[in-house]
PDB file of C-alpha atoms in Angstrom:
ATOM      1  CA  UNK F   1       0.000   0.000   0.000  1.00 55.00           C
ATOM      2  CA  UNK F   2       1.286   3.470  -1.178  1.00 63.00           C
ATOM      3  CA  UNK F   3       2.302   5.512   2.525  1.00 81.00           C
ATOM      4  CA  UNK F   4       1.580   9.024   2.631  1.00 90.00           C
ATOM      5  CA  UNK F   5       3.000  12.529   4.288  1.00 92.00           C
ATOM      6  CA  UNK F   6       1.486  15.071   4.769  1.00 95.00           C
ATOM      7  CA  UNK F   7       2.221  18.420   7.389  1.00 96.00           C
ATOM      8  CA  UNK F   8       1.103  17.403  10.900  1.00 95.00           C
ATOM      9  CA  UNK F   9      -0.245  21.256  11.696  1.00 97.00           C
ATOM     10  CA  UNK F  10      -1.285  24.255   9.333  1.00 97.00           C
ATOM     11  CA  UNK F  11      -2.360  27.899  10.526  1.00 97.00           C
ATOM     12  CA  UNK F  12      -4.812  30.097   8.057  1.00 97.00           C
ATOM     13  CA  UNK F  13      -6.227  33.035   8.574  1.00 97.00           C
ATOM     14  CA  UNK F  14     -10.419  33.151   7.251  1.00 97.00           C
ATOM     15  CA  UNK F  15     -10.715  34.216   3.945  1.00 97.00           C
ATOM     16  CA  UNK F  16      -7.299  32.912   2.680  1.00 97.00           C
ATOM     17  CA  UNK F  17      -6.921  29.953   0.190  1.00 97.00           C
ATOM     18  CA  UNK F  18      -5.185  26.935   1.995  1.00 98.00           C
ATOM     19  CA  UNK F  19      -2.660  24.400  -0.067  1.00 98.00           C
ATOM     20  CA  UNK F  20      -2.165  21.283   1.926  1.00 97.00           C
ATOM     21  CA  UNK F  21       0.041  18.663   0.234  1.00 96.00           C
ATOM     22  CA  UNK F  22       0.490  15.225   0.557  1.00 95.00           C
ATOM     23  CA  UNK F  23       3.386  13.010  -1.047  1.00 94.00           C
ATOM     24  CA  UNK F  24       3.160   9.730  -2.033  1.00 91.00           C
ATOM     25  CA  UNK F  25       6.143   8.772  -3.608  1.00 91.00           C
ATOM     26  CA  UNK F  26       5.522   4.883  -4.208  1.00 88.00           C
ATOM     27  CA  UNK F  27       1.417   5.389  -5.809  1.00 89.00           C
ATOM     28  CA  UNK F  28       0.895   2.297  -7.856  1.00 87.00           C
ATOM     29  CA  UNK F  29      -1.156   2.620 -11.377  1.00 88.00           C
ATOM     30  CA  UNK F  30      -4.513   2.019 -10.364  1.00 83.00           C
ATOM     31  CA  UNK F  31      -4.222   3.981  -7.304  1.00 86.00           C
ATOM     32  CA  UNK F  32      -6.449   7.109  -6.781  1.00 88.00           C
ATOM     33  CA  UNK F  33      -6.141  10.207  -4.216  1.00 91.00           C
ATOM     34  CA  UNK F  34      -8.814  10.365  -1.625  1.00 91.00           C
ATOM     35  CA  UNK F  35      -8.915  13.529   0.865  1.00 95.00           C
ATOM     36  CA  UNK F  36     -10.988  13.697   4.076  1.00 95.00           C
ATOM     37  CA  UNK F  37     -12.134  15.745   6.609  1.00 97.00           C
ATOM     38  CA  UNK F  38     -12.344  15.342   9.929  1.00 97.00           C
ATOM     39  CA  UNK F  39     -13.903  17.064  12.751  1.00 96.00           C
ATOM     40  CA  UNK F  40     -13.809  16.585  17.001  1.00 91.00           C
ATOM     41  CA  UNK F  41     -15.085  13.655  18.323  1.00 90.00           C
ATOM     42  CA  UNK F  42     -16.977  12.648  14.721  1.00 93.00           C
ATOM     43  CA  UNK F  43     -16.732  10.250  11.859  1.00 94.00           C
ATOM     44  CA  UNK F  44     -13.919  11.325   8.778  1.00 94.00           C
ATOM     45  CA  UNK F  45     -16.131  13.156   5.687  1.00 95.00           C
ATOM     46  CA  UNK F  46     -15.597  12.306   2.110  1.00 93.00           C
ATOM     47  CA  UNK F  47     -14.100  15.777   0.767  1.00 95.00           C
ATOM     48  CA  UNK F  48     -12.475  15.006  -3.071  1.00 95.00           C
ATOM     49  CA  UNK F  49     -11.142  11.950  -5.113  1.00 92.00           C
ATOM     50  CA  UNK F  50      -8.840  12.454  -7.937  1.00 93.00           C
ATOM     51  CA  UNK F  51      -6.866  10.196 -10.346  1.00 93.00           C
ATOM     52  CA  UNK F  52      -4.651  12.879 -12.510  1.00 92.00           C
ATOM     53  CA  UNK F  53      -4.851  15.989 -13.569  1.00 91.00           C
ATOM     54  CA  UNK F  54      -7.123  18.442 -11.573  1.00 96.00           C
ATOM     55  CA  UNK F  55     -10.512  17.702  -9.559  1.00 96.00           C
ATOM     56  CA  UNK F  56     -13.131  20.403  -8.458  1.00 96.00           C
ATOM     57  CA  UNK F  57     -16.160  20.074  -6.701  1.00 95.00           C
ATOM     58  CA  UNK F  58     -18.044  22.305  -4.653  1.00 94.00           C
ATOM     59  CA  UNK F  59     -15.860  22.234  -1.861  1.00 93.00           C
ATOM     60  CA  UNK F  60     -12.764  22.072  -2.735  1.00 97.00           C
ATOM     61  CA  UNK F  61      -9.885  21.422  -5.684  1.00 98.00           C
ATOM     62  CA  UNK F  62      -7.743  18.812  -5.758  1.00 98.00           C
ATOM     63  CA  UNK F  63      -3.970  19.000  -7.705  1.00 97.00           C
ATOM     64  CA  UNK F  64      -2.131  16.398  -9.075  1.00 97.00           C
ATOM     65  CA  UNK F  65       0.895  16.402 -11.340  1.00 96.00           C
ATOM     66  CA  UNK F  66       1.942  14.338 -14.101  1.00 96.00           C
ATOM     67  CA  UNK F  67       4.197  11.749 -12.286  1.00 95.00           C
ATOM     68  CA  UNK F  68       1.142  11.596  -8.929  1.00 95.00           C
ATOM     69  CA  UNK F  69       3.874  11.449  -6.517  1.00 95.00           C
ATOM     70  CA  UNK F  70       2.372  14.154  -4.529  1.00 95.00           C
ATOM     71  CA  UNK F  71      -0.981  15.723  -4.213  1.00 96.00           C
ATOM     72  CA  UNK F  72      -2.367  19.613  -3.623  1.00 97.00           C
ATOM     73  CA  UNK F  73      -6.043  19.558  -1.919  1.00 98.00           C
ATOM     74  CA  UNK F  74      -7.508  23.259  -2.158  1.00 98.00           C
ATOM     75  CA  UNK F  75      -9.730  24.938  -0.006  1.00 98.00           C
ATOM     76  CA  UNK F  76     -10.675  28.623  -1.174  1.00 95.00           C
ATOM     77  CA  UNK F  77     -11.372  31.285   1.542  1.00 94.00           C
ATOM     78  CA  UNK F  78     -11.799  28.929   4.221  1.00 97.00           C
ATOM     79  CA  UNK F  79     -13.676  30.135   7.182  1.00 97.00           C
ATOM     80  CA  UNK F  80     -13.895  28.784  10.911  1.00 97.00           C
ATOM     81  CA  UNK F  81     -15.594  25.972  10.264  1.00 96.00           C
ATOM     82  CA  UNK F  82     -12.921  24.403   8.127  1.00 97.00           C
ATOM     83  CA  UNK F  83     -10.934  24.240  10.947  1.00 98.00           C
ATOM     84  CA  UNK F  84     -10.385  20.621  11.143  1.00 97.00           C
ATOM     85  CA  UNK F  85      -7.859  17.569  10.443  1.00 97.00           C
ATOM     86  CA  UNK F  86      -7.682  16.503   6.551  1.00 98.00           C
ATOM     87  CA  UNK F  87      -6.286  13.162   5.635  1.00 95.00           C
ATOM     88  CA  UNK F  88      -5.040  11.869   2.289  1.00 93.00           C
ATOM     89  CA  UNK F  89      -6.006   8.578   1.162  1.00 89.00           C
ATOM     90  CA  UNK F  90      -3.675   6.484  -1.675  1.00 87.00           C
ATOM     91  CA  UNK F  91      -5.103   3.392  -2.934  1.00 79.00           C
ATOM     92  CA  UNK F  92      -6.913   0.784  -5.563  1.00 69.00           C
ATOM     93  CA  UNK F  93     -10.989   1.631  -5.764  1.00 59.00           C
ATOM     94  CA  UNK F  94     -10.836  -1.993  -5.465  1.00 57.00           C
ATOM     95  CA  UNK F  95      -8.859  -2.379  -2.425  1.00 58.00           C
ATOM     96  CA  UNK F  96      -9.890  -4.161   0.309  1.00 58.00           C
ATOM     97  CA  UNK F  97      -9.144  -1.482   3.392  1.00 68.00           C
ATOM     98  CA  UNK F  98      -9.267   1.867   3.903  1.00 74.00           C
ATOM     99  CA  UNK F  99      -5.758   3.047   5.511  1.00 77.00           C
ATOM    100  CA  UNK F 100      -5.399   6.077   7.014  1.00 82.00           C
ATOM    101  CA  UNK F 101      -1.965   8.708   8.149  1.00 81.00           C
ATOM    102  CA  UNK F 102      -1.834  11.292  10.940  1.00 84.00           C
ATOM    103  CA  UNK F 103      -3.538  13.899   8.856  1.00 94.00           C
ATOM    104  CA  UNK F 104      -3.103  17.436   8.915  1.00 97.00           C
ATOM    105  CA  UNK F 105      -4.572  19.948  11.467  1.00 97.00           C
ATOM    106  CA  UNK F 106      -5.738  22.999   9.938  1.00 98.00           C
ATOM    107  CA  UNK F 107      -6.324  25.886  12.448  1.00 98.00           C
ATOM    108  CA  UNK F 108      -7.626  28.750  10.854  1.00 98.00           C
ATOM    109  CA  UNK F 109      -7.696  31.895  13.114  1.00 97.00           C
ATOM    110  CA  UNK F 110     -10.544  34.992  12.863  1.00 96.00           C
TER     111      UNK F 110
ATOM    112  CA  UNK Y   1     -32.541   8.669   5.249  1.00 59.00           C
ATOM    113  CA  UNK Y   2     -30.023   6.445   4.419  1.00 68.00           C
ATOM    114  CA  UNK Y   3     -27.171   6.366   6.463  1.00 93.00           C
ATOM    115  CA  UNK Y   4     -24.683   4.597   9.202  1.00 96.00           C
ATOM    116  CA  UNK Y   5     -25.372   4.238  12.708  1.00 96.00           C
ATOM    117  CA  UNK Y   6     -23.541   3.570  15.963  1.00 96.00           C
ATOM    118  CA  UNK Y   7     -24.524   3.259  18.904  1.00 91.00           C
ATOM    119  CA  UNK Y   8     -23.964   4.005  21.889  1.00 92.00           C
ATOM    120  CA  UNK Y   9     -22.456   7.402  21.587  1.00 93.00           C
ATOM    121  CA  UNK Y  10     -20.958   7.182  25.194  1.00 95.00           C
ATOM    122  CA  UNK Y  11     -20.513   3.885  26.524  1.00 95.00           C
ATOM    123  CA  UNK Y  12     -18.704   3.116  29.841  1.00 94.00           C
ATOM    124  CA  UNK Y  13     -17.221  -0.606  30.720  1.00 92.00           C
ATOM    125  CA  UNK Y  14     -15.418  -1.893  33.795  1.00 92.00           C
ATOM    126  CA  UNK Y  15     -12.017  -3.436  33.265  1.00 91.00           C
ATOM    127  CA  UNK Y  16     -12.208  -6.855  32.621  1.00 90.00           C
ATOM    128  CA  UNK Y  17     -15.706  -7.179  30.843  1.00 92.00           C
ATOM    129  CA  UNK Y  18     -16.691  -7.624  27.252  1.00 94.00           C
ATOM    130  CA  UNK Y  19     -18.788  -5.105  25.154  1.00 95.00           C
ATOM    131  CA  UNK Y  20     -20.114  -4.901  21.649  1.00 96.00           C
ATOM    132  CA  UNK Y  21     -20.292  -2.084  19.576  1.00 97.00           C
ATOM    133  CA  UNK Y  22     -23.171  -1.611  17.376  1.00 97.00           C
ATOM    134  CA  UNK Y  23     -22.676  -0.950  14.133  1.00 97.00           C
ATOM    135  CA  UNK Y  24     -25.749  -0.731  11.213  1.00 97.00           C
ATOM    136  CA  UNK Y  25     -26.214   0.697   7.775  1.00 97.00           C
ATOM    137  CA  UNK Y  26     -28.748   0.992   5.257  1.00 96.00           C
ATOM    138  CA  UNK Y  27     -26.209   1.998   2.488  1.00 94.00           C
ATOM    139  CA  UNK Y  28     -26.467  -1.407   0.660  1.00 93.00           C
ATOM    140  CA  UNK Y  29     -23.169  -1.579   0.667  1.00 92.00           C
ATOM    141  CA  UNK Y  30     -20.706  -4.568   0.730  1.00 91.00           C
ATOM    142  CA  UNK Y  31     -17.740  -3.426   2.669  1.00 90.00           C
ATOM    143  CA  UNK Y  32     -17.821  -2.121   6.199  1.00 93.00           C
ATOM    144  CA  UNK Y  33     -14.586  -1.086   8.306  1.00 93.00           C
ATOM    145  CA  UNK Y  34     -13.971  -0.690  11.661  1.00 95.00           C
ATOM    146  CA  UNK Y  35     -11.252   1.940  12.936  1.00 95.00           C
ATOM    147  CA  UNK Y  36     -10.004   2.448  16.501  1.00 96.00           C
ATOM    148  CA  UNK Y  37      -8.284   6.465  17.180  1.00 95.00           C
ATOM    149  CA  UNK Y  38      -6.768   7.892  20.041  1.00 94.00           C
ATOM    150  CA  UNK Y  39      -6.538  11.229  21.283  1.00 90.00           C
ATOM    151  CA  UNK Y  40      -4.860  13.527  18.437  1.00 87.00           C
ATOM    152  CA  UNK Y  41      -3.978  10.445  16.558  1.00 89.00           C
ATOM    153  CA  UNK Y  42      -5.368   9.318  13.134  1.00 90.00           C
ATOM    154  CA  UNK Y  43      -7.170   6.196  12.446  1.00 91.00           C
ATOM    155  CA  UNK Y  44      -6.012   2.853  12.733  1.00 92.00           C
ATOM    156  CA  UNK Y  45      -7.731  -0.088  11.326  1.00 91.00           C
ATOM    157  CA  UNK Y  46      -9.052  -2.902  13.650  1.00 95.00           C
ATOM    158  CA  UNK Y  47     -11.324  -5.369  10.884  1.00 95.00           C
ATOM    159  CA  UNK Y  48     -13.036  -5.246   7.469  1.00 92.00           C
ATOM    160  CA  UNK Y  49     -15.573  -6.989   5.975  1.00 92.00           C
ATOM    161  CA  UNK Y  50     -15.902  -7.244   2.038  1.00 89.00           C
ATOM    162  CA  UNK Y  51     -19.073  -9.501   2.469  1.00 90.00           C
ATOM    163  CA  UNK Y  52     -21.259 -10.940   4.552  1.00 94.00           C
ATOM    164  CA  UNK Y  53     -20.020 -14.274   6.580  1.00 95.00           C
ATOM    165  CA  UNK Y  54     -16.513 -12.924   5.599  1.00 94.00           C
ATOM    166  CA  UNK Y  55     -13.505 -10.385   7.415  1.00 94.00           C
ATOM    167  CA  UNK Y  56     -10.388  -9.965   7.806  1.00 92.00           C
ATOM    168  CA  UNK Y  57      -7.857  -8.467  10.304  1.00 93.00           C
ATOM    169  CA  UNK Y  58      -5.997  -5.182  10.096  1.00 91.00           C
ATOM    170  CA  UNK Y  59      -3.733  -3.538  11.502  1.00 89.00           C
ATOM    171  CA  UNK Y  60      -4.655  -4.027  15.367  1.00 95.00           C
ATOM    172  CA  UNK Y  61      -6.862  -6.900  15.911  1.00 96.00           C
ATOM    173  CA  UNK Y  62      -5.729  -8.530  18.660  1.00 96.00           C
ATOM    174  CA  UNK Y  63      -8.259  -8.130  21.593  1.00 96.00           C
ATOM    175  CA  UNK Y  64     -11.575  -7.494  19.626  1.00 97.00           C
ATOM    176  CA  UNK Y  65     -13.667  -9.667  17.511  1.00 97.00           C
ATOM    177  CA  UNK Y  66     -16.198  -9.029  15.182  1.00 98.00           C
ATOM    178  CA  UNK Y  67     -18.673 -10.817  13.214  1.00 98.00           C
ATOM    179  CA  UNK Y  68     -20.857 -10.153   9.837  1.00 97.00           C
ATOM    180  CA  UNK Y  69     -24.077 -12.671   9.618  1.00 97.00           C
ATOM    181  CA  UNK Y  70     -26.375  -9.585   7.932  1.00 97.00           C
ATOM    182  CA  UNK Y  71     -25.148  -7.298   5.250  1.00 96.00           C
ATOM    183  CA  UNK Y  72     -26.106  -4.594   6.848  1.00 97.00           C
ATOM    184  CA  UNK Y  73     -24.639  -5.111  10.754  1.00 98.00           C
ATOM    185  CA  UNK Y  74     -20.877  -5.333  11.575  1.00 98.00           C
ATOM    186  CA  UNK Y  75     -20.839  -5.727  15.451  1.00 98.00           C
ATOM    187  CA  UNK Y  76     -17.426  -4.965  17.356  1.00 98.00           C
ATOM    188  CA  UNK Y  77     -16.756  -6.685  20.476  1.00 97.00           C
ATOM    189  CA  UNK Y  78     -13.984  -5.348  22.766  1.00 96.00           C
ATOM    190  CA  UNK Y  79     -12.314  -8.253  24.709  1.00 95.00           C
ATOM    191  CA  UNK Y  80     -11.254  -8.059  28.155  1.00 90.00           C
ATOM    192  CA  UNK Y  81      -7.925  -9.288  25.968  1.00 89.00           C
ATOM    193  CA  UNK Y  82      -7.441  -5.801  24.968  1.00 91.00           C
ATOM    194  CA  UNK Y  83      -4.950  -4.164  26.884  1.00 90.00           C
ATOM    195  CA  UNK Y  84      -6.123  -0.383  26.534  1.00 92.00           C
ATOM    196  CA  UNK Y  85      -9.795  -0.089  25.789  1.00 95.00           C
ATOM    197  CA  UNK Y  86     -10.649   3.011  26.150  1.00 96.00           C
ATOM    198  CA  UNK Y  87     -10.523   5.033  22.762  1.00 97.00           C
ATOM    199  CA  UNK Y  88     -13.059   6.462  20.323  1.00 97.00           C
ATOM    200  CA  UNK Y  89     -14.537   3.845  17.746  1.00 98.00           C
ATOM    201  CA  UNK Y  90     -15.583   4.744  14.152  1.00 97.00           C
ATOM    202  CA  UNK Y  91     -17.427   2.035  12.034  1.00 96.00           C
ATOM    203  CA  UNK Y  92     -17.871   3.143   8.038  1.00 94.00           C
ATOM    204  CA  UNK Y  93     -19.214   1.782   5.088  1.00 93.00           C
ATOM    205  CA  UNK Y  94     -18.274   1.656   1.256  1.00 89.00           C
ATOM    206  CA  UNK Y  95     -19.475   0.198  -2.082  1.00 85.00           C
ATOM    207  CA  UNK Y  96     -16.768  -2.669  -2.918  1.00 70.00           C
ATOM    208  CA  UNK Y  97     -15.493  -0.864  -5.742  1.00 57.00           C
ATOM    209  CA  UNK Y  98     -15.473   2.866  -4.342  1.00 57.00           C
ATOM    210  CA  UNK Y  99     -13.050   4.147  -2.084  1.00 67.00           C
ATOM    211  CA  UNK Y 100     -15.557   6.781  -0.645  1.00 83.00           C
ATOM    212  CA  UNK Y 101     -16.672   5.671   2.543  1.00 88.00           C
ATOM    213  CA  UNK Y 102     -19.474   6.718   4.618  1.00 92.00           C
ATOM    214  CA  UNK Y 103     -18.521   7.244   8.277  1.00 94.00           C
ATOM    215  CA  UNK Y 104     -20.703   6.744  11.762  1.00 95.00           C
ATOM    216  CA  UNK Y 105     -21.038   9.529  14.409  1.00 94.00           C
ATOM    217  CA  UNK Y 106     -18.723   7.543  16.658  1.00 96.00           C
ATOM    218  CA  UNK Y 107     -18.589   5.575  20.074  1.00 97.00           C
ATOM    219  CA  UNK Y 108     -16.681   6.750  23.128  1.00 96.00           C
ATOM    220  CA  UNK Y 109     -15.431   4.070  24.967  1.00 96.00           C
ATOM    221  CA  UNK Y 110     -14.209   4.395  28.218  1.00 96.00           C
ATOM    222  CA  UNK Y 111     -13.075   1.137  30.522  1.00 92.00           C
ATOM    223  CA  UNK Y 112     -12.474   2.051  33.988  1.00 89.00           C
TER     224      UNK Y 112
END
């Protein structure tokens, strides 16, 4: 399974766009890029999946270069509430377990 | 509304006893995953299930149990095996070939 890093802690200010990379040097072929979102004390939220390329959805934008070792998740003019942990996700859609890192905490300040 | 459930949210044992964790979805989907995290730590896997009557172990097994008789029901039970108990339990859910997974709310667990 391909291991990702990513930043343990982030600081934003509201209304700033916030990069958070995650590298995953040994992605296989099939492999996609999930990101999710976690808040206290509740369950991880789906946020963005992404093969190649570039990936937009209402929430955020996800970045991925040509050779996929790494991976840029987007969140424009994030507010209080996105103040949370996001963790990237490398693997198969076929794969038979979800494996999660440390994440990233995202504090973003008033 | 479909959905995942846990439940309890809170649930409070005494050291040396077994519990079970409920865990139930209407999703209609095949896999369902049970993760174990611990204060400012991410998640760590404790058993999937890719179908029903089938699961397998992940990454910390040893001192739960699970089972998967109805498609929709993946009960955790935490042994009196397990050395430290007390943790916050997340049960999700995911169509086979997706790697989006639906999460629970979450059980507290705490084993005094």
């Amino acid at each position: 399974l391909a291991k990702t890093t990513q930043p343990i802690s982030m600081d934003s200010y509201e209304g700033q766009e916030v990069n958070i990379t995650c590298s995953h040097n040994n992605i296989a072929t099939n492999d996609y890029i999930t990101w999710y979102q976690q808040f206290p004390s509740q369950g991880p939220r789906f946020i963005i999946q992404g093969y190649k390329t570039k990936v937009t959805n209402e929430v955020a934008s996800l970045f991925i270069p040509a050779d996929r070792k790494s991976s840029t998740l987007s969140l424009p003019r994030v507010s209080l509430s996105d103040t949370a942990v996001y963790y990237c996700l490398v693997g198969d859609t076929g794969r038979r377990a979800l494996t999660f890192g440390s994440g990233t905490r995202l504090q973003v300040q008033p | 509304d479909g959905g995942i459930t846990q439940s309890p949210k809170y649930l409070f044992r005494k050291e040396g006893q077994n519990v079970t964790l409920s865990c139930e979805q209407n999703l209609n989907h095949d896999a369902m995953y049970w993760y174990r995290q611990d204060p400012g730590q991410g998640l760590r896997l404790i058993y999937y299930s890719q179908i029903v009557n089938d699961f397998q172990k992940g990454d910390i097994a040893e001192g739960y149990s699970v089972s998967r008789e109805k498609k929709e029901s993946f009960p955790l039970t935490v042994t009196s095996a397990q050395k430290n108990p007390t943790a916050f339990y997340l049960c999700a859910s995911s169509i086979e070939d997706n790697t989006e997974a639906f999460f629970g709310q979450g059980t507290r667990l705490t084993v005094v």
